[in-house]
Amino acid sequence: MTDFVIPAPPTPSIPVAGGGAFPVRRVYCIGRNYAAHAVEMGHDPDREPPFFFQKNPDNLYASDTFPYPAHTSDVHHEVELLVALKSGGTNIPVDKALDHVWGYGVALDMTRRDLQGEAKKLGRPWEIGKAFELSGPVGPVHPVAKIGHPDAGRVELKVNGDVRQEGDMNQMIWKVPEMISYLSEYFELQAGDVILSGTPSGVGAVQRGDTMEASIDGLGTLLVKVV
Ligand code: MN
């Protein structure tokens, strides 16, 4: 047993539908994976190589509240399909990629857009806009054993009952197996790794008191109040 010199921090985890918890090792997030969102962010929707950034494992959490973060006045919602891996490796072929998926869920990639925008402008990394405390509210992970591999279906986010984001998983520029395969060329994927697969168009700001309702066909609805 390792002789830790301070108490070891807890293993970050997210709940599983039906009980238990999925331990989180790393969180990879893909950028601009729906053409309409790429366009709204001022980019060409053509199929360029995907790009990724990371959130911290402990940024993901299950709760019905999202505390409005500090140092921003422009916090945006991004509803995303969460992909949870049970195994990994390097150079995973596309046609074997889904063998590594344990389950799927609904996630919010909450973003301090003003800080992200400044970082983009200055050529700085995005962590300050993306990887802050409690920036990733998530719903429960649904096991592949129960739901299979969803590759189509509505992705939606409502704020106070009004639809703000809508899309379909079949509109992803890079599909889940392609994302896994691509990531595995650059990183060694392992059990516990999580991928947030990008957001459809319609991102926008939330205020304290707003209720976000994120849903994906077959994966339920995540209800989160901004506090
Ligand atoms: Mn995102």
CSV table of C-alpha atoms and ligand atoms in Angstrom, one decimal:
chain,number,residue,atom,x,y,z
A,1,MET,CA,0.0,0.0,0.0
A,2,THR,CA,1.2,3.5,-0.9
A,3,ASP,CA,2.4,5.5,2.1
A,4,PHE,CA,0.6,8.8,1.2
A,5,VAL,CA,2.0,11.7,3.2
A,6,ILE,CA,-1.4,13.4,3.3
A,7,PRO,CA,-4.9,11.8,3.2
A,8,ALA,CA,-5.5,10.6,-0.4
A,9,PRO,CA,-8.3,12.7,-2.0
A,10,PRO,CA,-11.5,10.8,-2.9
A,11,THR,CA,-12.0,9.2,-6.3
A,12,PRO,CA,-14.3,11.4,-8.4
A,13,SER,CA,-17.3,9.6,-9.5
A,14,ILE,CA,-20.7,10.0,-11.1
A,15,PRO,CA,-23.9,8.0,-10.3
A,16,VAL,CA,-25.1,5.1,-12.4
A,17,ALA,CA,-28.8,4.7,-13.2
A,18,GLY,CA,-30.1,1.8,-11.1
A,19,GLY,CA,-27.3,2.2,-8.5
A,20,GLY,CA,-23.6,2.3,-8.0
A,21,ALA,CA,-21.1,4.9,-9.2
A,22,PHE,CA,-18.8,5.3,-12.2
A,23,PRO,CA,-15.3,6.3,-11.2
A,24,VAL,CA,-13.9,9.1,-13.3
A,25,ARG,CA,-10.2,9.2,-14.4
A,26,ARG,CA,-10.1,11.9,-17.1
A,27,VAL,CA,-12.6,14.1,-18.9
A,28,TYR,CA,-12.0,14.8,-22.6
A,29,CYS,CA,-14.3,17.4,-24.2
A,30,ILE,CA,-14.6,17.8,-28.0
A,31,GLY,CA,-15.0,21.3,-29.4
A,32,ARG,CA,-17.4,22.4,-32.2
A,33,ASN,CA,-18.8,18.9,-33.0
A,34,TYR,CA,-22.1,20.1,-34.4
A,35,ALA,CA,-22.0,22.2,-37.6
A,36,ALA,CA,-24.6,24.7,-36.4
A,37,HIS,CA,-22.7,25.4,-33.2
A,38,ALA,CA,-19.4,25.8,-35.1
A,39,VAL,CA,-21.1,28.4,-37.2
A,40,GLU,CA,-22.6,30.3,-34.2
A,41,MET,CA,-19.1,30.4,-32.6
A,42,GLY,CA,-17.7,32.0,-35.8
A,43,HIS,CA,-16.1,28.9,-37.4
A,44,ASP,CA,-16.2,26.9,-40.5
A,45,PRO,CA,-18.4,23.8,-40.1
A,46,ASP,CA,-16.3,21.7,-42.5
A,47,ARG,CA,-14.9,18.5,-41.1
A,48,GLU,CA,-11.6,19.6,-39.8
A,49,PRO,CA,-9.7,17.3,-37.5
A,50,PRO,CA,-11.5,17.2,-34.1
A,51,PHE,CA,-9.9,19.1,-31.2
A,52,PHE,CA,-10.2,18.4,-27.5
A,53,PHE,CA,-9.8,20.2,-24.2
A,54,GLN,CA,-10.2,18.8,-20.7
A,55,LYS,CA,-12.2,19.3,-17.6
A,56,ASN,CA,-11.0,18.0,-14.3
A,57,PRO,CA,-12.5,14.7,-13.1
A,58,ASP,CA,-13.9,16.3,-10.0
A,59,ASN,CA,-15.6,19.1,-12.0
A,60,LEU,CA,-18.3,16.4,-12.9
A,61,TYR,CA,-20.9,16.1,-10.2
A,62,ALA,CA,-24.5,15.0,-9.8
A,63,SER,CA,-26.7,17.7,-8.2
A,64,ASP,CA,-29.8,19.7,-9.0
A,65,THR,CA,-27.9,23.0,-8.5
A,66,PHE,CA,-25.2,24.9,-10.3
A,67,PRO,CA,-23.5,27.6,-8.2
A,68,TYR,CA,-23.0,30.7,-10.4
A,69,PRO,CA,-19.2,30.9,-10.5
A,70,ALA,CA,-16.9,33.8,-9.7
A,71,HIS,CA,-15.1,36.2,-12.0
A,72,THR,CA,-17.6,36.0,-14.9
A,73,SER,CA,-20.8,37.7,-16.0
A,74,ASP,CA,-21.4,35.4,-19.0
A,75,VAL,CA,-21.9,31.7,-18.0
A,76,HIS,CA,-23.2,29.6,-20.9
A,77,HIS,CA,-25.0,26.2,-20.9
A,78,GLU,CA,-23.8,23.5,-23.3
A,79,VAL,CA,-25.8,20.2,-23.3
A,80,GLU,CA,-23.7,17.2,-24.3
A,81,LEU,CA,-23.8,13.4,-24.6
A,82,LEU,CA,-21.5,11.9,-22.0
A,83,VAL,CA,-19.6,8.7,-23.0
A,84,ALA,CA,-18.1,6.6,-20.1
A,85,LEU,CA,-15.3,4.2,-21.0
A,86,LYS,CA,-14.8,0.8,-19.3
A,87,SER,CA,-11.5,0.2,-21.0
A,88,GLY,CA,-9.1,1.9,-23.4
A,89,GLY,CA,-5.8,1.6,-25.1
A,90,THR,CA,-3.9,3.3,-27.9
A,91,ASN,CA,-4.6,3.4,-31.6
A,92,ILE,CA,-8.1,1.9,-31.2
A,93,PRO,CA,-9.7,1.2,-34.6
A,94,VAL,CA,-13.0,2.9,-35.2
A,95,ASP,CA,-14.8,-0.4,-35.7
A,96,LYS,CA,-13.6,-1.6,-32.2
A,97,ALA,CA,-14.1,1.7,-30.4
A,98,LEU,CA,-17.6,1.1,-29.0
A,99,ASP,CA,-16.3,-2.1,-27.3
A,100,HIS,CA,-14.7,0.3,-24.8
A,101,VAL,CA,-17.9,2.1,-23.8
A,102,TRP,CA,-19.6,1.3,-20.5
A,103,GLY,CA,-22.4,3.7,-20.7
A,104,TYR,CA,-23.9,7.1,-21.7
A,105,GLY,CA,-25.4,10.0,-19.9
A,106,VAL,CA,-26.4,13.7,-20.1
A,107,ALA,CA,-23.9,16.4,-19.2
A,108,LEU,CA,-23.7,20.1,-19.0
A,109,ASP,CA,-20.3,21.7,-20.1
A,110,MET,CA,-20.9,24.9,-18.2
A,111,THR,CA,-18.6,27.6,-19.6
A,112,ARG,CA,-17.4,31.0,-18.4
A,113,ARG,CA,-17.7,32.3,-22.0
A,114,ASP,CA,-16.2,35.7,-21.3
A,115,LEU,CA,-13.0,34.1,-19.8
A,116,GLN,CA,-12.9,31.5,-22.6
A,117,GLY,CA,-13.2,34.3,-25.2
A,118,GLU,CA,-10.4,36.2,-23.7
A,119,ALA,CA,-8.2,33.1,-23.5
A,120,LYS,CA,-9.0,32.4,-27.2
A,121,LYS,CA,-8.1,35.9,-28.2
A,122,LEU,CA,-4.8,35.8,-26.3
A,123,GLY,CA,-3.9,32.3,-27.5
A,124,ARG,CA,-4.1,31.0,-23.9
A,125,PRO,CA,-5.4,27.7,-22.6
A,126,TRP,CA,-9.1,27.3,-21.9
A,127,GLU,CA,-9.1,25.9,-18.4
A,128,ILE,CA,-10.1,29.2,-16.8
A,129,GLY,CA,-13.3,29.2,-18.9
A,130,LYS,CA,-14.0,25.4,-18.8
A,131,ALA,CA,-12.4,23.5,-15.9
A,132,PHE,CA,-13.7,25.4,-12.9
A,133,GLU,CA,-15.3,24.0,-9.8
A,134,LEU,CA,-18.7,22.3,-10.4
A,135,SER,CA,-18.5,23.2,-14.1
A,136,GLY,CA,-19.9,19.8,-15.1
A,137,PRO,CA,-23.4,18.9,-13.8
A,138,VAL,CA,-24.2,15.4,-15.0
A,139,GLY,CA,-27.1,13.0,-14.9
A,140,PRO,CA,-26.7,9.3,-14.2
A,141,VAL,CA,-24.8,7.0,-16.5
A,142,HIS,CA,-26.9,4.4,-18.3
A,143,PRO,CA,-25.2,1.2,-19.0
A,144,VAL,CA,-24.7,0.0,-22.6
A,145,ALA,CA,-26.0,-3.4,-21.3
A,146,LYS,CA,-29.4,-1.8,-20.9
A,147,ILE,CA,-29.6,0.9,-23.5
A,148,GLY,CA,-27.1,-0.1,-26.2
A,149,HIS,CA,-25.2,2.6,-28.2
A,150,PRO,CA,-27.4,5.6,-29.0
A,151,ASP,CA,-26.3,7.3,-32.3
A,152,ALA,CA,-29.4,9.3,-33.0
A,153,GLY,CA,-32.1,11.1,-31.0
A,154,ARG,CA,-33.0,14.5,-29.8
A,155,VAL,CA,-30.5,16.6,-27.7
A,156,GLU,CA,-32.3,19.5,-26.0
A,157,LEU,CA,-31.8,22.2,-23.4
A,158,LYS,CA,-34.5,24.4,-22.0
A,159,VAL,CA,-34.1,27.4,-19.7
A,160,ASN,CA,-37.1,28.1,-17.6
A,161,GLY,CA,-39.2,26.0,-20.0
A,162,ASP,CA,-38.0,27.7,-23.2
A,163,VAL,CA,-36.1,25.6,-25.7
A,164,ARG,CA,-32.6,27.1,-26.2
A,165,GLN,CA,-30.6,24.3,-27.7
A,166,GLU,CA,-31.8,21.5,-29.9
A,167,GLY,CA,-30.1,19.1,-32.1
A,168,ASP,CA,-29.8,15.4,-32.9
A,169,MET,CA,-27.0,13.0,-32.0
A,170,ASN,CA,-26.9,12.0,-35.7
A,171,GLN,CA,-25.7,15.6,-36.5
A,172,MET,CA,-22.3,15.1,-34.7
A,173,ILE,CA,-19.5,15.9,-37.1
A,174,TRP,CA,-17.3,13.3,-35.3
A,175,LYS,CA,-19.2,10.3,-34.2
A,176,VAL,CA,-18.5,8.6,-30.8
A,177,PRO,CA,-16.4,5.7,-32.3
A,178,GLU,CA,-14.4,8.3,-34.3
A,179,MET,CA,-13.8,10.4,-31.2
A,180,ILE,CA,-12.6,7.4,-29.2
A,181,SER,CA,-10.3,6.3,-32.0
A,182,TYR,CA,-8.9,9.7,-32.6
A,183,LEU,CA,-8.3,10.4,-28.9
A,184,SER,CA,-6.5,7.0,-28.6
A,185,GLU,CA,-4.0,8.0,-31.2
A,186,TYR,CA,-2.9,10.9,-29.0
A,187,PHE,CA,-3.6,9.7,-25.4
A,188,GLU,CA,-3.7,6.3,-23.8
A,189,LEU,CA,-7.4,5.9,-22.9
A,190,GLN,CA,-8.2,3.9,-19.8
A,191,ALA,CA,-11.2,2.7,-17.8
A,192,GLY,CA,-12.9,5.6,-16.1
A,193,ASP,CA,-12.2,8.1,-18.9
A,194,VAL,CA,-15.2,10.2,-19.9
A,195,ILE,CA,-15.8,12.0,-23.2
A,196,LEU,CA,-18.2,15.0,-23.5
A,197,SER,CA,-19.1,14.9,-27.2
A,198,GLY,CA,-19.9,18.5,-28.0
A,199,THR,CA,-22.9,20.7,-28.0
A,200,PRO,CA,-25.6,21.6,-30.6
A,201,SER,CA,-26.3,25.2,-31.4
A,202,GLY,CA,-28.2,27.6,-29.2
A,203,VAL,CA,-25.7,28.1,-26.4
A,204,GLY,CA,-26.4,31.1,-24.2
A,205,ALA,CA,-26.1,32.7,-20.9
A,206,VAL,CA,-27.9,31.7,-17.7
A,207,GLN,CA,-28.6,33.8,-14.6
A,208,ARG,CA,-29.1,33.0,-10.9
A,209,GLY,CA,-32.6,31.6,-10.4
A,210,ASP,CA,-32.8,30.0,-13.9
A,211,THR,CA,-33.7,26.3,-14.3
A,212,MET,CA,-31.9,24.3,-16.9
A,213,GLU,CA,-33.5,21.2,-18.3
A,214,ALA,CA,-31.1,19.1,-20.3
A,215,SER,CA,-32.4,16.0,-22.0
A,216,ILE,CA,-31.2,13.4,-24.5
A,217,ASP,CA,-33.5,10.8,-26.0
A,218,GLY,CA,-33.3,7.6,-24.0
A,219,LEU,CA,-31.0,9.1,-21.3
A,220,GLY,CA,-33.5,11.1,-19.3
A,221,THR,CA,-33.6,14.7,-18.2
A,222,LEU,CA,-31.2,16.6,-16.0
A,223,LEU,CA,-32.8,19.4,-14.1
A,224,VAL,CA,-30.3,22.0,-12.7
A,225,LYS,CA,-31.1,25.3,-11.0
A,226,VAL,CA,-28.5,28.1,-11.2
A,227,VAL,CA,-28.0,29.4,-7.6
B,1,MN,MN,-18.7,21.8,-24.8
